[in-house]
PDB file of C-alpha atoms in Angstrom:
ATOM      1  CA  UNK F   1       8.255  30.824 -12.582  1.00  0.00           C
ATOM      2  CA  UNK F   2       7.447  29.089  -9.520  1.00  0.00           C
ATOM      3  CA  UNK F   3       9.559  26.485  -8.282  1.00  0.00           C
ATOM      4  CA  UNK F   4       7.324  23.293  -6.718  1.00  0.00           C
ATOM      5  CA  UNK F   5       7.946  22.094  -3.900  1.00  0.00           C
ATOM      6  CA  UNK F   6       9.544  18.091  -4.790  1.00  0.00           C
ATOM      7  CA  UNK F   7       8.204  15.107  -2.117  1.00  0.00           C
ATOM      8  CA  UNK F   8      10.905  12.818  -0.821  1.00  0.00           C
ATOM      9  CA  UNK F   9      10.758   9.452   1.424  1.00  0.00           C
ATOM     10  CA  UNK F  10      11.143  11.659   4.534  1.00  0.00           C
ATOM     11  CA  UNK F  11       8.881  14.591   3.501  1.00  0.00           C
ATOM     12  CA  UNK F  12       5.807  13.178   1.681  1.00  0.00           C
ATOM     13  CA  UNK F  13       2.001  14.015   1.513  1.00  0.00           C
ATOM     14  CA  UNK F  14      -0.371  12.477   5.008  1.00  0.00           C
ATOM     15  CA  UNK F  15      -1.944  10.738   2.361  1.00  0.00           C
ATOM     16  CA  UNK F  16       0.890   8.207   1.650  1.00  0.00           C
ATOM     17  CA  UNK F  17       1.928   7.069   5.631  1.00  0.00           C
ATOM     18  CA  UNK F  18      -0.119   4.031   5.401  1.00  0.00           C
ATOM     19  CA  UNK F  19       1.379   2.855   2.132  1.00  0.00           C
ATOM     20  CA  UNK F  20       4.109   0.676   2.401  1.00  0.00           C
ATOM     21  CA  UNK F  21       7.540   1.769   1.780  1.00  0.00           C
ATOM     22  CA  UNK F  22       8.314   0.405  -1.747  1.00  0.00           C
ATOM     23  CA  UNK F  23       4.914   2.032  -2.524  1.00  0.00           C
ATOM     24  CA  UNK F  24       5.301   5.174  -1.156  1.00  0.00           C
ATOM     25  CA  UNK F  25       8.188   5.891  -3.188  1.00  0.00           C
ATOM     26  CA  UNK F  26       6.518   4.909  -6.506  1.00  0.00           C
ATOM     27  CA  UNK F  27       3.894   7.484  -5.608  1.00  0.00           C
ATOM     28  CA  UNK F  28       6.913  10.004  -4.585  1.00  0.00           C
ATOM     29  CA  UNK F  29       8.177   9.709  -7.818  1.00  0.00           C
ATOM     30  CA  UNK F  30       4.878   9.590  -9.539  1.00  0.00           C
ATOM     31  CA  UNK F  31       3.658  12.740  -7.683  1.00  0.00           C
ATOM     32  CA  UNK F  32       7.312  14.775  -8.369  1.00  0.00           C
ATOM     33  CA  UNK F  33       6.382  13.590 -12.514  1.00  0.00           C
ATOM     34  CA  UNK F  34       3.337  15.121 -12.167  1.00  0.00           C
ATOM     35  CA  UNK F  35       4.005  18.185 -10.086  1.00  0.00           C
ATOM     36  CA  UNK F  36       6.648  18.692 -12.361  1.00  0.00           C
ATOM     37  CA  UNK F  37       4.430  19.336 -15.310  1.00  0.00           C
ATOM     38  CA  UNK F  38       2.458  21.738 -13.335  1.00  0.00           C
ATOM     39  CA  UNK F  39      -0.959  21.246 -14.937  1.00  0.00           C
ATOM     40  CA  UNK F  40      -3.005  19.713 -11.833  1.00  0.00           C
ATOM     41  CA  UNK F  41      -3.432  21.056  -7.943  1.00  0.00           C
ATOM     42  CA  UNK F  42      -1.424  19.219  -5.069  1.00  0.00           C
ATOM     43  CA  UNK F  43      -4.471  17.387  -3.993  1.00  0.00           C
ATOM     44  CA  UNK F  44      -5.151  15.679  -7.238  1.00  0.00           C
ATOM     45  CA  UNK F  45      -1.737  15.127  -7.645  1.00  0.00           C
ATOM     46  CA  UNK F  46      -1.751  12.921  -4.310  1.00  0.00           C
ATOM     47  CA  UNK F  47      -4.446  11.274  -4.959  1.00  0.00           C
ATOM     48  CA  UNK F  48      -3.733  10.501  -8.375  1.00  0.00           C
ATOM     49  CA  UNK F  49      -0.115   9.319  -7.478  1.00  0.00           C
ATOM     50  CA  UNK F  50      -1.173   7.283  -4.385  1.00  0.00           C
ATOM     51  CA  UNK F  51      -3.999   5.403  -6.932  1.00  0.00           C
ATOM     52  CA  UNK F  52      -1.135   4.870  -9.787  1.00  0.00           C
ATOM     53  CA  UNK F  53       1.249   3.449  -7.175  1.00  0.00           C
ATOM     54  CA  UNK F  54      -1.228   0.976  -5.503  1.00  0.00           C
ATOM     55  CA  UNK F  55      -1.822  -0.415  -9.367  1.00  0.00           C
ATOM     56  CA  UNK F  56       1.974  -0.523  -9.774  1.00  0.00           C
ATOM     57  CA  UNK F  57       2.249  -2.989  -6.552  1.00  0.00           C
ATOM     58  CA  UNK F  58      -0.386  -4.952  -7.464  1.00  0.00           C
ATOM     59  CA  UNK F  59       0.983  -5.428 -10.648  1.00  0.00           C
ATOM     60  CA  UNK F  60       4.671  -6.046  -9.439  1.00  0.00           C
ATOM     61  CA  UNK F  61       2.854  -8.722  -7.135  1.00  0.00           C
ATOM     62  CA  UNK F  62       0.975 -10.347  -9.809  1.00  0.00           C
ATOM     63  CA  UNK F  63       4.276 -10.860 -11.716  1.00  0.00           C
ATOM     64  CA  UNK F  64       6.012 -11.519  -8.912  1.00  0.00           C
ATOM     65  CA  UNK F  65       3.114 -14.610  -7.946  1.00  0.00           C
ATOM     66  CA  UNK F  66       2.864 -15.933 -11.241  1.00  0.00           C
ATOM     67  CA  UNK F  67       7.240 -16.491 -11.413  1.00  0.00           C
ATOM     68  CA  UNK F  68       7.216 -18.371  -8.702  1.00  0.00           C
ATOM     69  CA  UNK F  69       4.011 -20.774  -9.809  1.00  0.00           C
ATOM     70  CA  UNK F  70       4.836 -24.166 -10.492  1.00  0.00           C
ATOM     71  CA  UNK F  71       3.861 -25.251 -14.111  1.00  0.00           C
ATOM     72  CA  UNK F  72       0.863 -27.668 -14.669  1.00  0.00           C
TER      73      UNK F  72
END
């Protein structure tokens, strides 16, 4: 068996630069998940990861907005 080749914050795909860095390391880790399972090319891997990890900032600045609302 073929042992993947694993992203990192120093060696990641062109795709993610222009993410910030908080980001870019959810979609590392998302991307490693995924490549570890084996069952999709590197490209779709990439592209899903960088999608999944632009959802999981918005969400984390949703939450993050709504704490620090005042109450009506």
């Amino acid at each position: 068996m073929m042992t993947a080749m694993m992203w990192t914050t120093t060696h990641f795909p062109a795709a993610m630069r222009s993410l910030n860095p908080s980001t870019r390391a959810k979609a590392i880790e998302i991307a490693n998940h995924l490549l570890e399972q084996g069952q999709l090319d590197k490209q779709r891997i990439v592209a899903i990861s960088v999608d999944e990890a632009r959802r999981w900032a918005r969400q984390m600045q949703s939450e993050s907005s709504m704490a620090t609302r005042p109450y009506a």
